Amino acid sequence: MFTAHARSLSLKNSEKLLRRVTCKLPHVCPALTAKRLCEGPVSRRTEPGYYVTTPIFYVNAAPHLGHVHSAVLADCLHRHWALQGLHCKFATGTDEHGLKIQQAAAAAGKEPLSFCTEVSDRFKEVFRSCSVSYTDYVRTTEDRHRRAVEHFWNVLLNNGFLYKGSYEGWYSTPDESFLMPTQVTDSTDSLGREIKVSTESGHKVEWMKEDNYLFRLSDFRTKLQHWLKSNPKAIQPEKFYHLVLHWLENDLLDLSVSRQRSRLQWGIPVPGDPDQTIYVWLDALVNYLTVAGYPQAHSHWWSVVRHVVGKDILKFHAIYWPAFLLAAGLPLPQAIYVHSHWTVEGKKMSKSLGNVVDPHEISQRFTVDGLRYFLLRQGVPDTDCDYNDDKLMKLCNSELADSLGGLLNRCTAPSLNPEQTYPQFCNASFPEESEEPPGRAVSEDYEMVKAVSELPALVKKNFENLHVYKALEAISRCVRLTNGFIQRHAPWKLNCRETEDSLWHETILHVSMECLRVYGILLQPAVPELADKILSRLGVRPGERSWDHALDFLSKYRGRDCLYERRALGPDTGVLFNRLERNTPQAKPQKTGKKQKSVLQ
Ligand code: MSP
């Protein structure tokens, strides 16, 4: 369907277009939390660790649960790496150009830019309410971004990968995507008229015929295959890696990368050709470079970039984007992390179905940590997940309120811990497993200690392939083991007037608190507020909450000193996580897509 009549542009002409640009340093989000996240140990701060990105969000729709899922996942990865003392950057933002934004602004009777600003601010607000602590927020309508896109375009042109030709084919405006005939199917609209739709998204497509610029995507199939084969971890989880390799079994067709300005005014004009507007996806993808500082010093961050994306935009990130980067002579992303979608009653969330879940409302009703925990613990990246309130309440009640909250309460309640301290560990009560005399610990206790010692490594491994849910599952399993440990030895039945019982009583609490301390540290990336509550109650200071501190588990058992022993507990700030009730007035079904008051109505 692509017919390209190459019209060569002389190198001289295109060189003239290449402008020297000055780019401001990316601004830094002033949020204290975000700042704190970037504070790794001084010795390591000069080396970049990770630069994680979310997709930038379209401003034609209000933020919903699916958007927040991408953002919370990226935020959790960022916090995880920062916890390890790595110098990290975390960018998100909004995708503001394109026909559908132009149309949405017109429908709202607004100037495009003020319309975009309004919706972009709503994304910021939702991210704030969900503890998404980005360090940079980029909007494609910013000057620094326009300069980056213009420069990038000119590099592609100078490198010979753009040519002017005529494009003829199907285009889906809601997806801002060109489609092959095999990706299009027959359907009918609401009035019963025959239309063509995208097989994947179901959105209406239109036949488009116009002169524009084409990118030589067809040159890149073998190079992309080579990249993936030599980087088997480039796309995670593995299922999506194989999917992209499968796509690459077919030839790639050259890609139209501009639209006639007469059809699309809301976008960045092609440098030197004001009759053309740069294709919104090329414009949008460059945001990742903009934040890295491109075209000025950017290699520092660009060498460690990792993208988090939903499965619907995998083709753009795993085929188009690497091809653009190769054409521009830039390194490819270290990893692309892909997640699946949230559905409601098995259906894709959409405004027209009125089943859009509002993350702001959910975080208010079920707390920020309740929402984050549910998204991360239940959101399996390989398959779609269905959202419903009951599932969220059940999960949070069982794992956060009962299990984790119960454990904290048992260790710190004045009835069991009247002195309100981090109690002493007694080696005679809990000696090394093989030691004689045997002490009072039993084989299950040693298994628990082994499981908790191995937990940080297991969590780290699961984060590496985006199986955050498995990391949280592993933590939850250990919490159950620790509750079992307390239950088994029932410290409330011990007679603390007897020295041996008293030492064993303290040891049970010490071991349980050590476990909790590790869980608190490891849970910080997923549920920061809840983790802070655990650690503060245990008396663990802010400088004692790093990954390395989690590795230093039960040091007394291993014959080393313990930092926390005998220390006073922190203040009691109440229940760790209040049980969520089904019939409270706030817990009614939420279908907010039609109700939101905004320019988007
Ligand atoms: N603007 C493009 C991305 C450009 S990146 C250079 C875009 N925007 S989007 O707003 O439509 O989607 C942003 C993210 O939200 C994507 O990762 C997408 O997968 C995610 N989600 C949108 N709906 C979703 C669900 N129902 N469930 C989970 N995530 C989903 O695409």
XYZ file of C-alpha atoms and ligand atoms in Angstrom:
632
model
C 0.000 0.000 0.000
C 2.968 2.308 0.306
C 4.037 3.831 -2.980
C 7.045 5.979 -2.645
C 8.338 8.243 -5.392
C 11.618 9.316 -4.031
C 12.390 12.931 -4.559
C 15.865 13.468 -3.363
C 16.631 16.513 -1.313
C 20.130 17.722 -1.818
C 22.444 17.336 1.113
C 23.329 21.015 0.885
C 19.711 22.036 1.325
C 19.183 19.795 4.250
C 22.399 20.943 5.861
C 21.064 24.484 5.696
C 18.102 23.258 7.693
C 20.219 21.866 10.396
C 20.115 24.496 13.083
C 22.379 24.884 16.005
C 20.194 24.660 19.012
C 20.658 25.482 22.597
C 18.817 23.341 25.026
C 18.036 24.125 28.606
C 18.901 21.495 31.162
C 15.843 19.336 31.848
C 13.967 20.861 34.750
C 13.749 18.909 37.927
C 10.499 18.271 39.730
C 10.766 20.101 43.010
C 8.805 17.446 44.900
C 10.786 16.587 47.992
C 10.138 12.898 47.641
C 11.523 12.861 44.149
C 14.583 14.762 45.272
C 15.170 12.319 48.067
C 14.909 9.449 45.611
C 17.804 10.826 43.630
C 20.052 11.026 46.603
C 22.177 7.945 46.247
C 25.441 7.529 48.163
C 27.741 10.391 47.161
C 30.415 8.064 45.761
C 28.007 6.598 43.198
C 26.143 9.746 42.265
C 28.328 10.719 39.352
C 27.564 7.520 37.434
C 24.104 7.279 35.929
C 22.247 4.220 37.116
C 18.904 4.098 35.358
C 16.726 6.424 33.377
C 13.185 5.088 33.396
C 10.338 6.486 31.319
C 6.576 6.096 31.084
C 4.825 6.587 27.772
C 3.698 10.186 27.502
C -0.069 10.343 27.862
C -2.552 11.620 25.306
C -4.426 14.636 26.559
C -7.641 13.897 24.704
C -8.906 11.753 27.588
C -8.902 12.108 31.343
C -6.363 10.020 33.273
C -7.714 6.561 34.068
C -6.555 3.493 35.926
C -4.686 2.097 32.905
C -2.563 5.248 32.591
C -1.799 5.184 36.285
C -0.757 1.555 35.959
C 2.014 2.492 33.472
C 3.094 5.341 35.750
C 2.998 3.403 39.037
C 4.964 0.563 37.485
C 7.671 2.958 36.278
C 7.633 4.795 39.618
C 8.089 1.492 41.432
C 11.069 0.543 39.221
C 12.598 3.971 39.774
C 12.212 3.734 43.540
C 13.633 0.192 43.449
C 16.815 1.317 41.677
C 17.152 4.460 43.768
C 16.902 2.291 46.878
C 20.031 0.547 45.720
C 21.901 3.830 45.779
C 21.851 4.276 42.012
C 21.581 7.727 40.516
C 18.269 7.600 38.672
C 16.036 9.698 36.482
C 12.318 9.111 36.035
C 10.375 10.912 33.329
C 6.739 11.093 32.421
C 4.621 13.692 30.628
C 1.972 14.359 28.043
C 1.659 13.766 24.309
C -0.108 16.888 23.066
C 0.079 17.031 19.285
C -1.938 15.283 16.600
C -5.291 15.222 14.940
C -7.230 13.718 17.794
C -6.003 16.351 20.232
C -6.795 19.053 17.675
C -10.311 17.580 17.373
C -10.784 17.175 21.145
C -9.775 20.819 21.730
C -12.175 21.972 19.020
C -14.981 19.870 20.527
C -14.309 21.489 23.910
C -14.300 24.936 22.298
C -10.770 25.630 23.540
C -7.504 26.801 22.071
C -5.379 23.651 21.659
C -2.604 24.807 23.995
C -4.846 25.860 26.873
C -6.835 22.655 26.417
C -3.588 20.637 26.621
C -2.374 22.548 29.670
C -5.614 21.859 31.486
C -5.513 18.109 30.865
C -1.765 17.859 31.395
C -2.273 19.446 34.829
C -4.847 16.783 35.603
C -2.290 14.088 34.864
C 0.154 15.828 37.205
C -2.511 15.980 39.880
C -3.383 12.292 39.527
C 0.285 11.335 39.659
C 0.696 13.402 42.797
C -2.289 11.709 44.384
C -0.841 8.275 43.534
C 2.676 9.071 44.826
C 4.196 8.924 41.342
C 7.417 10.860 42.038
C 8.802 11.720 38.618
C 11.970 13.753 38.346
C 11.073 15.289 34.974
C 7.721 16.006 33.351
C 7.825 16.665 29.634
C 5.145 18.141 27.383
C 5.503 17.851 23.630
C 4.392 21.484 23.303
C 7.495 22.704 25.158
C 10.239 24.537 23.291
C 12.986 22.210 24.489
C 11.048 19.330 22.907
C 10.434 21.107 19.597
C 14.159 21.798 19.347
C 14.975 18.145 20.029
C 12.465 16.947 17.405
C 13.730 19.384 14.769
C 17.289 18.330 15.382
C 16.397 14.640 15.292
C 14.471 15.115 12.044
C 17.425 16.837 10.416
C 19.788 14.079 11.494
C 17.494 11.463 9.903
C 17.330 13.575 6.771
C 21.075 14.136 6.580
C 21.732 10.476 7.159
C 19.602 9.707 4.114
C 16.712 7.945 5.836
C 13.922 10.350 4.879
C 12.564 10.945 1.406
C 9.539 12.658 0.028
C 7.019 10.357 -1.557
C 3.312 9.687 -1.774
C 1.563 7.633 0.850
C -1.643 5.740 0.226
C -3.170 3.536 2.907
C -5.357 3.152 5.984
C -4.981 5.547 8.888
C -6.568 5.374 12.323
C -6.818 8.791 13.953
C -7.675 7.515 17.472
C -4.562 5.319 17.349
C -2.554 7.885 15.310
C -1.389 4.869 13.376
C -0.879 3.710 9.772
C -2.181 0.209 9.142
C -1.544 -2.579 6.662
C -4.549 -4.012 4.771
C -4.195 -7.171 6.881
C -4.709 -5.098 10.041
C -8.063 -3.771 8.869
C -11.456 -5.461 8.989
C -15.115 -4.725 7.994
C -17.538 -3.387 10.580
C -20.573 -1.118 10.929
C -20.897 2.183 12.764
C -23.667 3.173 15.206
C -25.928 4.098 12.268
C -25.419 0.731 10.606
C -23.135 2.088 7.881
C -20.343 -0.124 6.617
C -16.942 1.027 7.799
C -13.421 -0.343 8.115
C -11.860 -0.673 11.538
C -8.463 -1.589 12.979
C -8.539 -5.276 13.913
C -6.467 -4.604 17.011
C -8.088 -1.514 18.500
C -11.521 -1.634 16.838
C -11.145 2.052 15.916
C -12.436 3.366 12.610
C -9.825 3.761 9.871
C -9.834 6.031 6.845
C -8.168 5.764 3.483
C -5.482 8.381 3.244
C -3.664 9.525 0.150
C -1.195 12.346 0.298
C 2.355 13.450 -0.406
C 4.540 13.337 2.625
C 7.892 12.230 4.003
C 8.684 8.570 4.343
C 11.198 6.936 6.637
C 13.226 4.025 5.251
C 11.942 1.532 7.816
C 12.411 -1.241 5.258
C 16.195 -0.907 5.706
C 16.039 -1.964 9.334
C 14.499 -5.424 9.594
C 17.792 -7.335 9.753
C 19.388 -4.785 12.065
C 16.470 -5.001 14.475
C 16.568 -8.801 14.412
C 20.258 -8.665 15.137
C 19.731 -6.257 18.040
C 17.120 -8.493 19.610
C 18.994 -11.732 19.064
C 22.098 -10.328 20.699
C 20.042 -8.746 23.541
C 17.577 -11.393 24.681
C 16.599 -9.246 27.685
C 15.868 -6.147 25.604
C 12.117 -6.694 25.802
C 10.592 -7.971 29.037
C 8.655 -10.120 29.882
C 9.915 -12.713 27.413
C 6.518 -13.257 25.800
C 6.699 -9.805 24.194
C 10.279 -10.314 23.045
C 9.131 -13.327 21.033
C 6.146 -11.392 19.713
C 8.384 -8.663 18.287
C 10.712 -11.227 16.724
C 7.636 -12.793 15.170
C 6.563 -9.424 13.707
C 10.040 -9.052 12.272
C 9.654 -12.238 10.252
C 7.771 -10.114 7.716
C 9.216 -7.329 5.616
C 8.895 -3.832 7.007
C 7.392 -1.177 4.775
C 8.616 2.392 4.718
C 6.723 4.556 7.159
C 4.993 7.841 6.508
C 6.399 10.331 9.019
C 4.612 13.535 8.134
C 1.107 14.761 7.326
C 0.070 17.594 5.056
C -0.204 20.755 7.131
C -3.590 21.454 5.536
C -4.900 18.311 7.315
C -2.958 18.590 10.553
C -1.962 21.981 11.956
C -1.501 20.965 15.573
C 2.035 19.623 15.490
C 5.651 20.505 14.791
C 6.223 21.680 11.188
C 8.795 19.770 9.176
C 11.970 21.912 9.328
C 12.283 23.802 6.055
C 8.951 22.500 4.709
C 6.103 24.354 6.421
C 3.502 22.518 4.322
C 4.152 19.350 6.297
C 3.677 18.456 9.977
C 5.834 15.831 11.671
C 3.978 12.561 12.382
C 2.810 12.588 15.990
C 4.500 9.287 16.912
C 7.913 10.442 15.683
C 7.365 13.673 17.607
C 6.221 11.794 20.732
C 8.987 9.188 20.832
C 11.654 11.874 20.792
C 10.388 13.007 24.233
C 12.658 10.381 25.773
C 15.663 12.091 24.191
C 14.408 15.564 25.110
C 14.469 14.627 28.783
C 17.955 13.149 28.420
C 19.134 16.589 27.252
C 19.223 15.956 23.474
C 20.625 17.377 21.281
C 23.074 18.720 23.832
C 24.831 16.466 26.360
C 22.513 13.481 26.501
C 24.696 10.366 26.338
C 25.024 10.293 30.135
C 21.362 9.362 30.526
C 20.742 7.958 27.090
C 23.081 5.035 27.726
C 20.888 3.784 30.592
C 17.361 4.380 29.318
C 14.561 1.870 30.001
C 11.022 2.326 28.745
C 7.834 1.124 30.426
C 5.010 0.726 27.877
C 1.616 -0.890 27.536
C 1.293 -3.753 25.056
C -0.805 -1.622 22.665
C 2.184 0.600 21.878
C 4.822 -2.106 21.637
C 5.203 -1.830 17.848
C 6.051 1.872 18.156
C 8.641 1.263 20.872
C 10.182 -2.010 19.730
C 10.226 -1.436 15.956
C 9.783 2.195 14.925
C 11.732 3.756 17.798
C 14.821 1.501 17.605
C 14.823 1.973 13.822
C 14.699 5.781 14.211
C 17.518 5.597 16.753
C 19.671 3.403 14.537
C 19.074 5.816 11.676
C 20.149 8.703 13.901
C 23.243 6.797 15.039
C 22.094 6.659 18.657
C 22.270 3.738 21.112
C 19.163 1.604 21.605
C 17.263 1.394 24.898
C 18.635 -0.997 27.482
C 15.206 -2.496 28.028
C 11.576 -2.127 27.075
C 9.235 -3.281 29.840
C 5.788 -4.213 28.606
C 2.599 -4.563 30.612
C -0.866 -5.758 29.669
C -4.143 -3.976 30.206
C -6.800 -3.491 32.847
C -10.314 -4.362 31.811
C -13.636 -3.859 33.616
C -16.010 -6.819 33.534
C -13.818 -8.222 30.780
C -14.182 -5.107 28.603
C -11.562 -2.556 27.673
C -12.005 0.662 29.623
C -13.531 3.321 27.426
C -15.361 6.588 27.815
C -18.172 5.454 25.533
C -18.825 2.328 27.617
C -18.786 4.477 30.760
C -16.592 1.935 32.549
C -13.520 4.109 33.034
C -12.049 3.682 36.504
C -10.911 6.987 38.007
C -7.620 6.431 39.869
C -8.033 9.586 41.944
C -11.337 8.363 43.293
C -9.966 4.874 43.982
C -6.971 6.267 45.833
C -9.286 8.384 47.990
C -11.577 5.480 48.797
C -8.998 2.744 49.233
C -5.874 4.810 50.022
C -2.920 5.435 47.719
C -1.092 2.380 48.987
C -4.205 0.219 48.567
C -4.434 1.280 44.932
C -0.700 0.909 44.267
C -0.511 -2.461 45.987
C -3.462 -3.778 44.010
C -2.111 -2.556 40.653
C 1.334 -3.985 41.275
C 0.373 -7.194 43.066
C -2.534 -8.109 40.800
C -1.301 -6.587 37.534
C 0.382 -9.514 35.836
C 2.284 -8.040 32.872
C 1.802 -11.018 30.572
C -2.015 -11.048 30.564
C -4.898 -8.607 30.949
C -6.425 -8.229 34.410
C -9.941 -7.341 35.369
C -10.526 -4.539 37.842
C -13.222 -4.685 40.477
C -13.604 -3.148 43.931
C -14.175 -6.480 45.666
C -10.922 -7.927 44.397
C -9.028 -4.859 45.564
C -10.636 -4.901 49.003
C -10.091 -8.636 49.463
C -6.416 -8.446 48.520
C -5.627 -5.381 50.621
C -7.574 -6.654 53.628
C -5.869 -9.989 53.615
C -2.285 -8.994 52.786
C -1.947 -5.437 54.074
C -4.473 -5.120 56.920
C -4.535 -8.628 58.387
C -1.195 -10.159 57.560
C 1.244 -7.229 57.525
C -0.729 -4.995 59.909
C -1.276 -7.947 62.262
C 2.437 -8.702 62.316
C 3.390 -5.101 63.108
C 0.754 -4.982 65.790
C 1.947 -8.197 67.412
C 5.540 -6.981 67.596
C 4.776 -3.527 68.870
C 1.591 -3.790 70.961
C 2.317 -2.765 74.575
C 0.788 -6.046 75.792
C 3.649 -8.025 74.185
C 6.227 -5.277 74.097
C 5.681 -3.251 77.302
C 9.075 -1.564 77.114
C 8.381 -0.330 73.564
C 11.863 -1.212 72.326
C 13.509 -3.263 69.626
C 14.184 -6.220 71.927
C 17.348 -8.203 72.448
C 18.320 -11.323 70.525
C 19.575 -14.285 72.558
C 21.860 -16.691 70.691
C 21.265 -19.434 73.229
C 17.536 -19.361 72.420
C 18.078 -19.192 68.646
C 21.528 -20.724 67.938
C 22.824 -21.738 64.474
C 20.764 -24.692 63.336
C 23.418 -27.358 63.852
C 24.585 -26.051 67.231
C 24.271 -27.925 70.535
C 22.433 -27.389 72.813
C 19.642 -26.782 70.336
C 17.884 -23.730 71.863
C 14.163 -23.196 71.343
C 13.916 -22.533 67.613
C 12.517 -25.347 65.465
C 13.219 -26.341 61.849
C 10.368 -24.164 60.421
C 11.988 -21.160 62.112
C 15.276 -21.836 60.344
C 13.415 -22.196 57.059
C 11.810 -18.809 57.660
C 15.187 -17.181 58.396
C 16.569 -18.684 55.188
C 13.559 -17.467 53.169
C 13.869 -13.908 54.515
C 17.659 -13.886 53.942
C 17.058 -14.860 50.313
C 14.152 -12.467 49.832
C 16.080 -9.366 48.598
C 17.740 -11.375 45.817
C 14.400 -12.864 44.799
C 12.747 -9.440 44.771
C 15.569 -8.017 42.665
C 15.400 -10.862 40.146
C 11.666 -10.402 39.713
C 11.984 -6.642 39.273
C 14.498 -7.224 36.476
C 11.898 -8.921 34.286
C 8.995 -6.752 35.382
C 7.447 -9.496 37.493
C 6.802 -7.015 40.294
C 3.746 -9.066 41.264
C 6.010 -12.046 41.952
C 8.268 -9.901 44.112
C 5.247 -8.791 46.156
C 3.934 -12.334 46.289
C 7.282 -13.484 47.706
C 7.209 -10.743 50.362
C 3.646 -11.665 51.261
C 4.616 -15.327 51.620
C 7.407 -14.366 54.022
C 5.015 -12.196 56.048
C 2.825 -15.280 56.444
C 5.844 -17.304 57.573
C 6.670 -14.709 60.225
C 3.098 -14.652 61.486
C 3.301 -18.453 61.644
C 6.519 -18.159 63.648
C 4.851 -15.952 66.270
C 1.751 -18.135 66.345
C 3.849 -21.300 66.773
C 5.729 -19.963 69.767
C 2.859 -17.943 71.300
C 5.016 -15.443 73.235
C 1.895 -14.323 75.152
C 1.926 -17.724 76.905
C 5.513 -17.404 78.153
C 6.238 -16.656 81.774
C 8.567 -13.691 81.553
C 9.461 -13.882 85.230
C 11.565 -16.920 84.257
C 14.873 -15.726 82.717
C 14.927 -18.328 79.967
C 11.344 -17.589 78.931
C 11.982 -13.883 79.070
C 15.025 -14.175 76.777
C 13.080 -16.360 74.377
C 10.181 -13.893 74.445
C 12.510 -11.054 73.488
C 14.155 -13.195 70.829
C 10.827 -14.038 69.199
C 10.012 -10.343 68.982
C 13.508 -9.441 67.797
C 13.411 -11.998 64.974
C 9.915 -10.894 63.975
C 10.938 -7.232 63.951
C 14.013 -8.022 61.896
C 11.748 -9.736 59.356
C 9.391 -6.743 59.381
C 12.290 -4.369 58.930
C 13.316 -6.241 55.771
C 9.707 -6.265 54.485
C 9.414 -2.546 55.216
C 12.566 -1.772 53.238
C 11.633 -3.985 50.311
C 8.081 -2.616 50.170
C 9.182 1.029 49.860
C 9.100 1.087 46.028
C 5.578 -0.364 45.868
C 3.808 1.176 48.865
C 5.985 4.054 50.087
C 3.643 5.461 52.735
C 2.837 2.123 54.295
C 6.509 1.104 54.308
C 7.403 4.392 55.969
C 4.812 3.698 58.660
C 6.293 0.252 59.367
C 9.875 1.469 59.479
C 9.079 4.546 61.547
C 7.191 2.485 64.105
C 10.162 0.111 64.346
C 12.412 3.096 64.987
C 14.384 2.601 61.758
C 15.847 5.989 60.772
C 15.665 7.419 57.216
C 19.375 6.716 56.634
C 18.866 3.054 57.566
C 16.357 2.124 54.879
C 18.559 1.283 51.887
C 18.868 -1.995 50.037
C 22.118 -2.743 51.870
C 20.288 -2.436 55.173
C 17.862 -5.122 54.021
C 20.788 -7.422 53.276
C 21.991 -6.994 56.822
C 19.252 -9.194 58.272
C 19.391 -10.740 61.747
C 23.025 -9.825 62.274
C 23.034 -11.046 65.910
C 22.199 -14.553 64.703
C 25.295 -14.362 62.522
C 27.448 -13.160 65.425
C 27.533 -9.453 64.513
C 26.182 -6.411 66.342
C 22.664 -5.224 65.657
C 22.135 -1.501 65.057
C 18.589 -1.494 66.341
C 18.742 -3.632 69.465
C 17.445 -1.914 72.590
C 16.475 1.142 70.631
C 13.160 2.817 71.517
C 10.343 2.162 69.061
C 8.937 5.032 67.076
C 5.588 6.596 68.014
C 2.426 4.554 67.608
C 0.548 6.218 64.747
C -2.342 3.747 64.779
C -3.422 0.852 62.631
C -1.079 0.171 59.712
C -3.841 -0.323 57.137
C -7.520 0.004 58.005
C -9.646 -2.845 56.714
C -11.655 -1.784 53.685
C -15.366 -2.405 54.176
C -17.717 -3.447 51.405
C -20.766 -1.538 52.589
C -19.264 1.722 53.690
C -20.871 4.626 51.823
C -17.702 5.261 49.867
C -17.370 1.677 48.605
C -19.994 1.751 45.894
C -19.270 0.782 42.279
C -17.439 3.565 40.502
C -18.164 4.227 36.884
C -16.801 7.656 36.439
C -16.091 7.938 32.739
C -19.286 9.881 32.068
C -19.306 11.925 35.215
C -16.014 13.729 35.156
C -16.362 17.468 35.047
C -13.794 18.894 32.730
C -12.978 20.116 29.299
C -13.147 16.471 28.311
C -16.889 16.067 28.749
N 0.723 8.899 23.621
C 0.934 7.526 23.414
C 2.281 7.110 23.933
C 3.436 7.839 23.336
S 4.929 7.380 24.080
C 6.062 8.015 23.116
C -0.154 6.723 24.142
N -0.802 7.357 25.100
S -2.030 6.733 25.947
O -2.449 7.779 26.824
O -3.010 6.214 25.058
O -1.463 5.523 26.731
C -0.442 5.668 27.658
C -0.210 4.383 28.415
O -1.383 3.973 29.111
C 0.180 3.214 27.514
O 1.247 2.494 28.102
C -1.049 2.355 27.514
O -0.771 1.001 27.323
C -1.551 2.597 28.928
N -2.942 2.210 29.029
C -4.013 2.774 28.415
N -5.111 2.029 28.721
C -4.757 0.981 29.494
C -5.447 0.011 30.219
N -6.742 -0.154 30.122
N -4.717 -0.787 31.062
C -3.381 -0.603 31.271
N -2.723 0.314 30.602
C -3.320 0.972 29.566
O -0.338 5.573 23.802
